[in-house]
Amino acid sequence: MCGIVAFTGTVDARSILLGGLARLEYRGYDSAGLALLNPKTGLIDIIKKVKQPGRGMVEVLREAVPENSASAGDDSFFVATGIGHTRWATHGVPSVANAHPHGDCTGEIAVVHNGIVENHTALREELLARGHEFRSQTDTEVVAHLVEEYYVACNEDLVEAVRAAVARLSGSFALAIAHAKHPKELVVARNDSPLVLGVTDYGAIAASDTPAIIEHTRDVVYLGDRHLAILRADGSYECQDPAGIVYVPTTVRVEHSLEDAERGGFPDFMLKEIYEQPRVLRDTIAGRFCAANKCEQAHLNFDELSLTQEELRTIERVVIVACGTSYHAGLIGAELMEAWARVPVSVEVASEFCYRNPIVNSHTLVVAISQSGETADTLEAVRLARRAGAHVLGITNVVGSRITLEANTTIFIKAHLEISVAATKSFLAQVALLTLLAMHLGCVRNQLAADKMAAIFSELLALPEKLESMLADVNSIKEAAEKCKDASTMLFIGRGVGATTCYEGALKLKEISYLHAEAFAAGEIKHGPLALIDPSANTPVVALATQSATYEKMLANIEEVIARGAHVVVLATEGDERIAKLALQGIDVIYIPKVPECLSPILASVPLQLFARYIAVARNCDVDQPRNLAKSVTVV
Ligand code: AGP
């Protein structure tokens, strides 16, 4: 979603703001802008640009930022204070007028905003009636005019003006506000949209996400809902609750490095993140297993869970809520939980769950999965579940994210910073963690014997090495991608957890290559999708046929689509001679190491991620920043 950076200090704000915005580019954007407090004129310079094809947004913005503020030729001053924004359009088309920052009528105030001001229409009418002039179609602009009004009403006290303005807003917002008459401070505020603060020897900085900050400091503060903070050029800040009470916030140490936020020699973040997956798996598994000793059976360590073992035993239902890729991880987790813990599990798309009066009560465990921890639909689902009395377990990758504050308990996946919009390593970490959680529930509920759990765990331990061997030779994936890159549409088929793996494979292909793809439970193809296959239609089929209980049935499905003239790409287990024979008939085969069916999604997802990426690259798509998409979807 949109990105915010705000800085005030004793070094030039322009390079800090542009550097910060560059680190937020991964979130997706259609335009960007800066507001700089010009010390020469005492005014605010606002510079805004719309994304140009084939060019980085920040690069375009950098060219437009005057070398020495507004006065060319004079290098004797620097800009101490400014705010920057990358926009992902919600209200109003992508355009210079709608790009942030937005100003008030006096030209003294500039505002950048993430989120949606839900009551903006009523506020706009009210402000128009009082003579304010609007220049954009955005919901954000009302904030600038509200601050303008309250600034006068509050005797030019900027903090009080912002507090009064924020009190009028409903919806979600992270805001940074600059005022020309307050050149050494900025005011920031938030509700339901992330905002992080930090200080350095040379100033104070705020941003919508940590990559924009960690170059300057690793000790950050996550601002509370409807709280505001004043950033000062002397490198201090002051946090206030909604009533204006000043408090000392808790500082959180950001563990991921700047290098994590850079490509490390890979052509794109997605490829880098795919190759990080063996490490992510190791980190996710580490420390979970406790071997049997004289007093205890082998068991898994889930100390983070605030539910007692007795409470876990009395859960009547599990409901998993998530969106997109996290939803697919949930589908896999559900199958394993039902199999091992013998508890009914339903998986719900969070945006549907919230609006259909679901059956949830105090005997329900709601598992909310979100890489970012900021997805608005998932957060709404969490709130609904809490109101209904359910215990909510959040599974996220981001420390300090919204979900960690709203769920009863949080478990962190160990994917580390994920920058590419297409989720890869976070998916793998989610699936691995849900696999462990399903095993844990199975053991606690006496449905999964300790020795069986230990056997599955040792298979899990072997996966990172198997993954490394797969990643060492990806030629068969590249070749299959080359043959499929010009397809008109693609079908993915599998059974059981293989079908879910295919849902994720098809989503990955769609989102980064813009090639239409659909996944089906393979048994369903003869109920409709088979009609799409025609030798002249260029509709390749990707079939997941690794060793499983439904392997024979998958082979039959593969024969069905070959017989109708489809080009087929099969994911099969190394050493599968029957598939090797089919390969002689011209199908493409991607082999994966032998693995129990319950763990197969972890290995099989990776070639599908690479397959999507190679096709996207062959189609000249921007792999890390697919059109119209954003890394964290903070609007419903
Ligand atoms: C993943 O590739 C997608 N970009 C998207 O579906 C994503 O998984 C979804 O928006 C949910 O995000 P979250 O996990 O941060 O909640």
XYZ file of C-alpha atoms and ligand atoms in Angstrom:
652
model
C 0.000 0.000 0.000
C 1.151 3.618 0.208
C 4.486 4.461 1.805
C 5.255 7.355 4.156
C 8.577 8.833 5.238
C 8.910 11.918 7.436
C 12.150 13.463 8.666
C 13.269 16.508 10.584
C 16.863 17.003 11.673
C 20.239 18.591 11.235
C 21.153 16.945 7.917
C 19.504 17.368 4.538
C 16.044 15.840 4.619
C 15.878 15.388 0.828
C 18.272 12.479 0.601
C 16.788 10.819 3.681
C 13.251 11.096 2.314
C 14.203 9.873 -1.174
C 16.270 7.023 0.279
C 13.362 6.027 2.510
C 10.852 6.146 -0.333
C 13.165 4.003 -2.462
C 13.124 1.371 0.280
C 9.329 1.452 0.285
C 8.969 1.098 -3.495
C 8.415 -2.638 -3.038
C 4.989 -1.861 -1.556
C 3.681 -0.835 -4.964
C 2.724 2.714 -6.016
C 1.421 4.760 -8.907
C 2.745 8.192 -7.933
C 4.963 9.821 -5.353
C 5.727 13.191 -3.850
C 7.645 15.250 -1.337
C 6.874 18.325 0.747
C 10.034 20.198 1.750
C 10.183 23.103 4.162
C 12.137 25.659 2.190
C 14.292 27.694 4.584
C 14.860 30.383 1.951
C 11.224 31.190 1.324
C 9.702 29.995 4.577
C 7.172 28.119 2.427
C 6.570 24.478 1.634
C 7.723 23.191 -1.770
C 5.558 20.331 -2.977
C 6.950 18.103 -5.739
C 4.768 15.311 -7.149
C 5.196 12.856 -10.008
C 3.222 10.020 -11.584
C 4.906 6.695 -12.338
C 6.416 6.497 -15.815
C 6.668 3.182 -17.676
C 10.058 1.529 -17.245
C 11.361 4.043 -14.702
C 11.708 3.854 -10.941
C 9.410 6.311 -9.187
C 12.007 7.639 -6.815
C 14.473 8.120 -9.679
C 11.894 10.340 -11.414
C 11.176 12.220 -8.216
C 14.869 12.699 -7.479
C 15.329 14.471 -10.827
C 12.518 16.852 -9.976
C 13.776 17.777 -6.519
C 15.734 21.021 -6.727
C 19.372 20.602 -5.818
C 19.224 23.353 -3.277
C 15.603 23.670 -2.401
C 13.729 26.205 -4.530
C 16.629 28.563 -5.052
C 18.917 27.262 -7.765
C 22.566 28.147 -7.451
C 22.607 28.620 -3.710
C 24.115 25.667 -1.897
C 24.516 27.372 1.445
C 21.495 25.820 3.090
C 19.830 22.485 3.435
C 16.265 21.343 3.927
C 15.871 20.238 7.543
C 12.310 19.007 7.433
C 10.105 17.213 4.948
C 7.600 14.465 4.308
C 7.405 11.978 1.420
C 4.886 9.533 0.065
C 4.419 6.805 -2.513
C 0.738 6.466 -3.427
C -1.341 3.457 -4.389
C -4.629 4.934 -5.575
C -7.813 4.287 -3.621
C -9.824 7.530 -3.913
C -9.167 9.311 -7.178
C -7.252 8.220 -10.249
C -3.446 8.088 -10.256
C -2.493 11.675 -11.183
C -0.269 14.503 -10.044
C -3.254 16.251 -8.446
C -4.152 13.168 -6.446
C -0.569 12.311 -5.493
C 0.475 13.213 -1.952
C 1.459 15.475 -0.199
C -1.772 17.457 -0.098
C -1.928 21.050 1.035
C -4.430 23.358 2.701
C -5.736 26.691 1.377
C -2.921 28.748 2.932
C -0.112 26.663 1.425
C 1.431 26.364 4.881
C 0.344 22.822 5.646
C 1.275 19.571 3.890
C -0.102 16.124 4.676
C 0.759 12.581 3.614
C -1.592 9.742 4.455
C -1.939 5.968 4.261
C -5.341 4.360 4.709
C -8.864 5.559 4.032
C -10.736 8.404 5.688
C -14.173 6.827 5.630
C -16.114 9.988 6.465
C -14.264 12.131 3.932
C -17.399 12.950 1.895
C -19.209 14.518 4.841
C -16.062 16.352 5.940
C -15.404 17.650 2.443
C -18.946 19.040 2.191
C -18.584 20.694 5.572
C -15.230 22.239 4.623
C -16.462 23.339 1.191
C -19.404 25.047 2.862
C -16.912 26.992 4.964
C -15.061 28.153 1.877
C -12.164 25.696 1.589
C -10.924 24.959 -1.897
C -10.057 21.400 -2.843
C -7.538 20.482 -5.521
C -7.783 16.695 -5.559
C -10.311 13.880 -5.518
C -8.648 12.222 -2.546
C -10.023 11.466 0.882
C -6.707 12.736 2.310
C -7.121 16.372 1.380
C -9.792 16.878 4.054
C -7.097 16.329 6.672
C -5.029 19.280 5.431
C -8.070 21.577 5.523
C -9.192 20.307 8.931
C -5.740 20.993 10.379
C -5.882 24.444 8.774
C -9.180 25.183 10.576
C -8.092 23.845 13.946
C -4.710 25.554 13.714
C -6.523 28.882 13.854
C -8.966 27.639 16.510
C -6.092 26.304 18.649
C -4.062 29.549 18.568
C -1.471 28.185 16.179
C -0.724 25.149 18.330
C 0.039 22.571 15.635
C -0.115 19.530 17.930
C -3.520 20.495 19.307
C -4.733 21.248 15.778
C -3.696 17.797 14.577
C -5.273 16.145 17.625
C -8.562 17.958 16.971
C -8.459 17.085 13.259
C -7.676 13.429 13.913
C -10.576 13.206 16.357
C -12.885 14.033 13.445
C -11.634 11.213 11.246
C -13.087 7.751 10.999
C -11.393 4.939 9.158
C -7.742 4.088 8.919
C -4.875 6.492 8.726
C -1.185 6.976 9.199
C -0.469 10.681 8.816
C 2.575 12.921 8.708
C 1.926 16.645 8.818
C 4.302 19.533 8.173
C 3.651 23.220 8.795
C 5.703 26.047 7.309
C 5.602 27.977 10.587
C 7.027 24.965 12.467
C 10.141 24.209 10.415
C 11.806 22.126 13.104
C 9.028 19.698 13.857
C 6.549 17.307 12.313
C 3.418 15.765 13.758
C 2.475 12.169 12.978
C -0.628 10.213 13.985
C -2.156 6.869 13.226
C -5.175 4.610 13.487
C -5.297 1.112 11.988
C -2.445 1.870 9.565
C 1.167 1.174 10.494
C 3.560 3.945 11.540
C 7.028 3.455 12.994
C 9.260 6.104 14.615
C 12.936 6.319 15.370
C 15.583 8.844 16.361
C 19.209 9.343 15.372
C 21.981 11.773 16.263
C 20.918 13.823 13.272
C 17.160 13.915 13.627
C 13.883 12.091 14.063
C 12.244 9.915 11.420
C 8.889 8.206 10.942
C 7.790 5.801 8.230
C 5.077 3.362 7.341
C 7.500 0.440 7.440
C 10.900 -0.366 8.914
C 12.955 -0.651 5.677
C 12.731 3.150 5.402
C 14.180 3.550 8.881
C 16.717 0.836 9.626
C 19.490 2.577 7.737
C 19.221 5.258 10.430
C 18.226 3.339 13.533
C 17.188 -0.164 14.573
C 15.385 0.939 17.730
C 11.883 1.833 16.713
C 8.555 2.667 18.289
C 5.229 1.448 16.920
C 2.721 4.206 17.574
C -0.605 3.189 19.173
C -4.077 3.685 17.699
C -5.194 7.342 17.669
C -1.908 8.298 19.311
C 0.228 11.053 17.909
C 3.883 11.940 18.091
C 5.885 15.096 17.619
C 9.206 14.616 15.829
C 11.808 17.279 16.557
C 14.856 18.334 14.580
C 17.054 17.939 17.686
C 16.553 14.177 17.357
C 13.820 13.718 19.926
C 10.196 12.754 19.811
C 7.246 12.866 22.150
C 4.390 10.372 22.060
C 0.932 11.304 23.250
C -2.196 9.231 23.766
C -5.538 10.455 22.347
C -6.118 12.584 25.469
C -2.776 14.317 25.031
C -1.073 12.493 27.913
C 2.649 12.192 27.184
C 4.114 8.722 27.691
C 7.409 6.923 27.181
C 6.829 4.308 24.484
C 8.374 0.856 24.350
C 11.237 0.619 21.903
C 11.504 -2.486 19.740
C 14.821 -3.633 18.236
C 14.455 -4.419 14.520
C 16.395 -7.610 13.856
C 16.454 -7.678 10.058
C 19.416 -6.062 8.410
C 19.677 -3.490 5.684
C 21.145 -6.253 3.554
C 17.852 -8.121 3.991
C 16.234 -5.111 2.388
C 18.600 -5.214 -0.565
C 18.862 -7.701 -3.393
C 22.201 -9.239 -2.437
C 23.290 -9.931 -6.017
C 19.982 -11.411 -7.218
C 18.224 -9.718 -10.143
C 15.041 -9.318 -8.126
C 13.845 -9.713 -4.548
C 11.538 -12.568 -5.469
C 14.427 -14.750 -6.629
C 16.486 -13.799 -3.597
C 13.602 -14.677 -1.317
C 12.998 -18.011 -3.062
C 16.650 -18.916 -2.473
C 16.418 -17.907 1.181
C 13.836 -20.608 1.824
C 16.139 -23.357 3.138
C 17.333 -20.932 5.816
C 13.780 -19.829 6.577
C 12.732 -23.457 7.018
C 15.633 -24.140 9.372
C 14.773 -21.059 11.437
C 11.096 -22.013 11.590
C 11.798 -25.535 12.781
C 14.621 -24.629 15.190
C 13.873 -25.032 18.867
C 10.460 -26.629 18.428
C 11.273 -30.281 19.118
C 11.822 -31.665 22.605
C 13.070 -35.261 22.506
C 11.683 -37.880 24.873
C 13.420 -38.176 28.257
C 12.752 -40.274 31.374
C 9.752 -38.190 32.442
C 8.288 -36.979 29.194
C 7.407 -38.192 25.735
C 8.766 -36.380 22.723
C 6.741 -33.209 22.246
C 6.798 -29.868 20.497
C 7.540 -26.581 22.170
C 4.873 -23.902 21.615
C 5.546 -21.717 24.630
C 4.067 -18.675 22.872
C 0.574 -20.189 22.979
C -1.265 -18.630 25.883
C -3.813 -21.479 25.902
C -3.244 -24.265 28.404
C -3.098 -27.873 27.219
C -6.526 -28.404 28.795
C -7.902 -25.473 26.784
C -6.363 -26.875 23.595
C -8.056 -30.192 24.340
C -11.481 -28.601 24.743
C -11.455 -26.572 21.532
C -14.465 -27.642 19.508
C -13.575 -26.017 16.204
C -10.743 -24.212 14.522
C -11.461 -21.443 12.032
C -8.572 -20.154 9.939
C -8.959 -16.672 8.440
C -6.555 -15.155 5.918
C -6.267 -13.664 2.436
C -4.411 -14.597 -0.739
C -1.310 -16.673 -0.246
C -1.810 -16.785 3.523
C -5.249 -18.294 2.857
C -3.605 -21.031 0.791
C -1.213 -21.765 3.648
C -4.298 -21.979 5.873
C -5.903 -24.574 3.571
C -2.845 -26.791 3.925
C -2.742 -26.262 7.694
C -6.435 -27.182 7.947
C -5.925 -30.507 6.222
C -3.110 -31.426 8.556
C -4.952 -30.291 11.678
C -8.004 -32.335 10.814
C -5.844 -35.344 10.010
C -3.675 -35.210 13.125
C -5.770 -33.442 15.775
C -9.183 -34.734 14.638
C -10.743 -31.333 15.171
C -13.064 -29.747 12.574
C -11.272 -26.926 10.794
C -12.743 -24.453 8.322
C -10.703 -21.987 6.322
C -12.292 -18.696 5.420
C -11.309 -15.878 3.112
C -11.172 -13.055 5.658
C -13.083 -10.598 3.458
C -16.028 -13.030 3.336
C -15.884 -14.164 6.950
C -16.460 -10.635 8.220
C -19.719 -10.145 6.408
C -21.602 -13.407 6.838
C -22.388 -13.896 10.535
C -20.117 -16.930 11.033
C -20.554 -19.394 13.896
C -17.749 -18.542 16.299
C -17.818 -18.743 20.080
C -15.607 -19.230 23.118
C -14.941 -22.857 22.131
C -13.533 -21.781 18.771
C -9.857 -21.216 18.122
C -9.521 -18.639 15.364
C -6.167 -18.692 13.607
C -5.520 -15.453 11.694
C -2.643 -15.735 9.239
C -1.040 -12.651 7.734
C 2.529 -12.178 6.553
C 2.345 -8.421 7.032
C 0.092 -8.491 10.078
C -1.586 -5.428 8.608
C -4.105 -6.837 6.127
C -7.310 -4.929 6.791
C -9.690 -7.801 5.974
C -7.835 -10.203 8.250
C -7.817 -7.633 11.049
C -11.568 -7.163 10.671
C -11.966 -10.937 10.977
C -9.823 -10.907 14.130
C -12.020 -8.213 15.672
C -15.202 -10.082 14.837
C -13.793 -13.274 16.344
C -12.702 -11.493 19.530
C -16.136 -9.898 19.912
C -17.687 -13.366 19.587
C -15.501 -14.613 22.444
C -13.109 -16.784 20.436
C -9.447 -17.099 21.294
C -7.508 -15.578 18.394
C -4.086 -16.860 17.487
C -2.256 -14.577 15.074
C 0.459 -15.960 12.804
C 2.563 -13.233 11.274
C 6.020 -12.286 10.091
C 6.130 -8.744 11.397
C 6.946 -7.875 14.988
C 4.867 -4.957 16.212
C 2.318 -5.305 13.415
C -1.363 -4.664 14.049
C -2.287 -8.313 14.361
C 0.130 -8.764 17.250
C -1.785 -6.116 19.170
C -5.249 -7.430 18.396
C -4.870 -11.222 18.654
C -4.832 -12.984 22.040
C -1.606 -14.759 21.132
C 0.881 -14.354 18.303
C 3.319 -16.801 16.797
C 5.950 -15.351 14.493
C 7.056 -17.153 11.379
C 10.751 -16.714 10.786
C 10.666 -15.561 7.180
C 12.507 -12.294 7.958
C 11.822 -9.247 5.852
C 9.929 -10.113 2.649
C 10.037 -7.373 0.052
C 8.722 -8.859 -3.175
C 4.975 -8.321 -3.447
C 4.631 -11.988 -4.379
C 4.866 -13.944 -1.141
C 7.251 -16.903 -1.345
C 9.371 -17.504 1.736
C 6.598 -16.295 4.050
C 4.274 -18.909 2.509
C 6.789 -21.658 3.124
C 7.330 -20.506 6.695
C 3.562 -20.331 7.271
C 3.077 -23.864 5.950
C 5.973 -25.191 8.039
C 4.666 -23.477 11.166
C 1.098 -24.701 10.584
C 2.466 -28.212 10.075
C 4.184 -27.985 13.465
C 1.067 -26.522 15.054
C -1.086 -29.326 13.631
C 1.368 -31.867 15.072
C 1.310 -30.104 18.430
C -2.507 -30.029 18.549
C -2.560 -33.697 17.541
C -0.232 -34.637 20.412
C -1.963 -32.487 23.036
C -5.372 -33.852 22.023
C -3.966 -37.418 22.151
C -4.733 -38.053 18.501
C -1.163 -38.182 17.219
C 1.241 -40.595 18.895
C 4.536 -39.081 20.061
C 6.612 -41.505 17.979
C 4.633 -40.675 14.828
C 5.091 -36.977 15.561
C 8.833 -37.532 16.053
C 9.008 -39.390 12.720
C 7.268 -36.565 10.860
C 9.519 -34.073 12.602
C 12.653 -35.843 11.423
C 11.312 -35.722 7.847
C 10.697 -32.011 8.336
C 14.279 -31.561 9.530
C 15.536 -33.080 6.286
C 13.603 -30.636 4.091
C 16.015 -27.667 4.043
C 18.757 -29.839 2.565
C 16.380 -31.325 -0.012
C 15.304 -27.823 -0.914
C 18.920 -26.775 -1.376
C 19.509 -29.662 -3.764
C 16.417 -28.657 -5.775
C 17.516 -25.035 -5.946
C 20.966 -26.077 -7.179
C 19.535 -27.247 -10.513
C 16.521 -25.422 -11.886
C 17.053 -26.114 -15.593
C 13.964 -28.292 -15.980
C 11.846 -25.489 -14.491
C 13.372 -22.911 -16.835
C 12.747 -25.165 -19.852
C 9.114 -25.778 -18.887
C 8.604 -22.042 -18.311
C 10.060 -21.222 -21.722
C 7.548 -23.577 -23.403
C 4.575 -22.148 -21.483
C 5.365 -18.437 -21.529
C 3.022 -17.652 -24.433
C 0.098 -19.746 -23.229
C -3.361 -18.243 -23.471
C -4.293 -19.675 -20.093
C -2.947 -22.393 -17.814
C -4.591 -25.015 -15.654
C -3.033 -26.399 -12.467
C -4.316 -29.696 -11.105
C -3.589 -31.710 -7.980
C -5.331 -33.632 -5.230
C -5.454 -33.187 -1.454
C -2.685 -30.865 -0.264
C -1.450 -31.060 -3.864
C -4.584 -29.223 -5.031
C -3.913 -26.442 -2.523
C -0.299 -26.242 -3.623
C -1.679 -25.747 -7.128
C -3.987 -22.911 -5.974
C -0.907 -21.105 -4.742
C 1.062 -21.937 -7.923
C -1.706 -20.468 -10.098
C -1.983 -17.341 -7.944
C 1.762 -16.798 -8.179
C 1.682 -17.098 -11.963
C -1.279 -14.723 -12.325
C 0.031 -12.041 -10.042
C 3.498 -11.669 -11.492
C 3.182 -12.725 -15.154
C -0.391 -11.507 -15.893
C -0.968 -14.863 -17.581
C -4.367 -16.217 -16.661
C -4.236 -19.449 -14.656
C -6.700 -21.462 -12.619
C -6.153 -24.354 -10.260
C -8.553 -27.215 -9.672
C -8.836 -30.330 -7.572
C -7.908 -32.765 -10.360
C -11.105 -34.786 -9.896
C -13.057 -31.689 -10.888
C -11.601 -31.187 -14.340
C -13.989 -33.605 -16.010
C -16.853 -31.580 -14.501
C -16.079 -28.563 -16.644
C -12.505 -27.297 -17.049
C -11.589 -30.132 -19.447
C -13.597 -28.232 -22.069
C -10.822 -25.613 -22.124
C -8.305 -28.115 -23.459
C -7.867 -28.214 -27.177
C -4.589 -28.772 -29.064
C -5.012 -25.421 -30.812
C -5.880 -23.492 -27.637
C -2.366 -23.385 -26.108
C -3.611 -24.274 -22.644
C -0.792 -26.081 -20.835
C -1.616 -28.076 -17.717
C 0.626 -28.219 -14.662
C -0.059 -31.429 -12.760
C 1.218 -32.200 -9.288
C 1.765 -35.960 -9.199
C 4.261 -36.624 -6.431
C 3.964 -39.821 -4.360
C 0.679 -39.702 -2.474
C -2.421 -41.701 -1.650
C -4.049 -40.334 -4.810
C -1.059 -40.836 -7.104
C -2.852 -43.380 -9.359
C -5.799 -41.052 -9.772
C -3.455 -38.206 -10.687
C -1.841 -40.368 -13.361
C -5.297 -41.007 -14.817
C -5.988 -37.242 -14.848
C -2.671 -36.617 -16.597
C -3.544 -39.205 -19.269
C -6.919 -37.469 -19.726
C -5.377 -34.102 -20.493
C -2.582 -35.562 -22.664
C -5.252 -37.421 -24.682
C -6.961 -34.102 -25.386
C -3.811 -32.522 -26.710
C -2.633 -30.393 -23.774
C 1.041 -29.738 -23.181
C 1.654 -31.060 -19.665
C 4.212 -30.117 -17.032
C 4.311 -32.705 -14.263
C 5.829 -32.311 -10.813
C 6.884 -35.825 -9.842
C 8.966 -37.598 -7.234
C 12.593 -38.325 -8.122
C 12.920 -41.881 -9.432
C 9.309 -42.156 -10.661
C 9.674 -44.483 -13.650
C 6.083 -44.274 -14.822
C 6.355 -40.517 -15.144
C 9.756 -40.967 -16.817
C 8.005 -43.047 -19.491
C 5.427 -40.286 -20.013
C 8.311 -37.860 -20.457
C 9.252 -39.814 -23.572
C 5.893 -38.709 -25.033
C 6.963 -35.056 -24.791
C 5.692 -33.887 -21.415
C 7.921 -31.757 -19.205
C 8.849 -33.214 -15.839
C 10.158 -31.358 -12.808
C 11.402 -33.798 -10.189
C 11.322 -33.127 -6.487
C 12.994 -35.229 -3.775
C 10.954 -37.949 -2.067
C 8.928 -36.579 0.823
C 5.866 -37.774 2.790
C 2.629 -36.470 1.269
C 1.877 -34.290 4.323
C 5.110 -32.340 3.747
C 4.937 -32.267 -0.042
C 3.527 -28.693 -0.276
C 6.751 -27.358 1.220
C 8.895 -28.823 -1.550
C 6.410 -28.669 -4.430
C 5.588 -24.971 -3.957
C 9.140 -23.906 -4.709
C 9.341 -25.093 -8.366
C 5.946 -23.469 -8.908
C 7.284 -20.169 -7.534
C 10.276 -20.392 -9.869
C 8.087 -21.440 -12.795
C 5.930 -18.318 -12.295
C 8.997 -16.117 -11.947
C 10.724 -17.408 -15.096
C 7.529 -16.918 -17.091
C 7.131 -13.400 -15.684
C 10.724 -12.508 -16.607
C 10.237 -13.966 -20.119
C 7.134 -11.780 -20.479
C 9.075 -8.678 -19.352
C 7.008 -8.188 -16.238
C 8.170 -6.326 -13.156
C 8.549 -9.373 -10.912
C 8.793 -7.559 -7.594
C 6.144 -4.946 -8.154
C 3.279 -6.415 -10.157
C 0.815 -3.898 -11.523
C -2.139 -2.937 -9.314
C -0.845 -4.922 -6.333
C 0.692 -3.913 -3.040
C 2.643 -5.789 -0.408
C 0.376 -4.985 2.433
C -3.294 -4.380 1.767
C -4.395 -2.065 4.542
C -7.789 -1.203 3.065
C -10.922 -3.364 3.086
C 0.891 -12.936 -2.158
O 1.725 -13.274 -3.216
C -0.057 -11.922 -2.470
N 0.593 -10.763 -2.926
C -1.241 -11.686 -1.542
O -2.175 -12.642 -1.908
C -1.047 -11.743 -0.012
O -0.750 -13.049 0.384
C -2.336 -11.252 0.669
O -2.553 -9.914 0.322
C -2.320 -11.402 2.163
O -1.286 -10.681 2.752
P -0.854 -10.927 4.245
O -0.328 -12.313 4.352
O 0.169 -9.887 4.538
O -2.087 -10.772 5.099
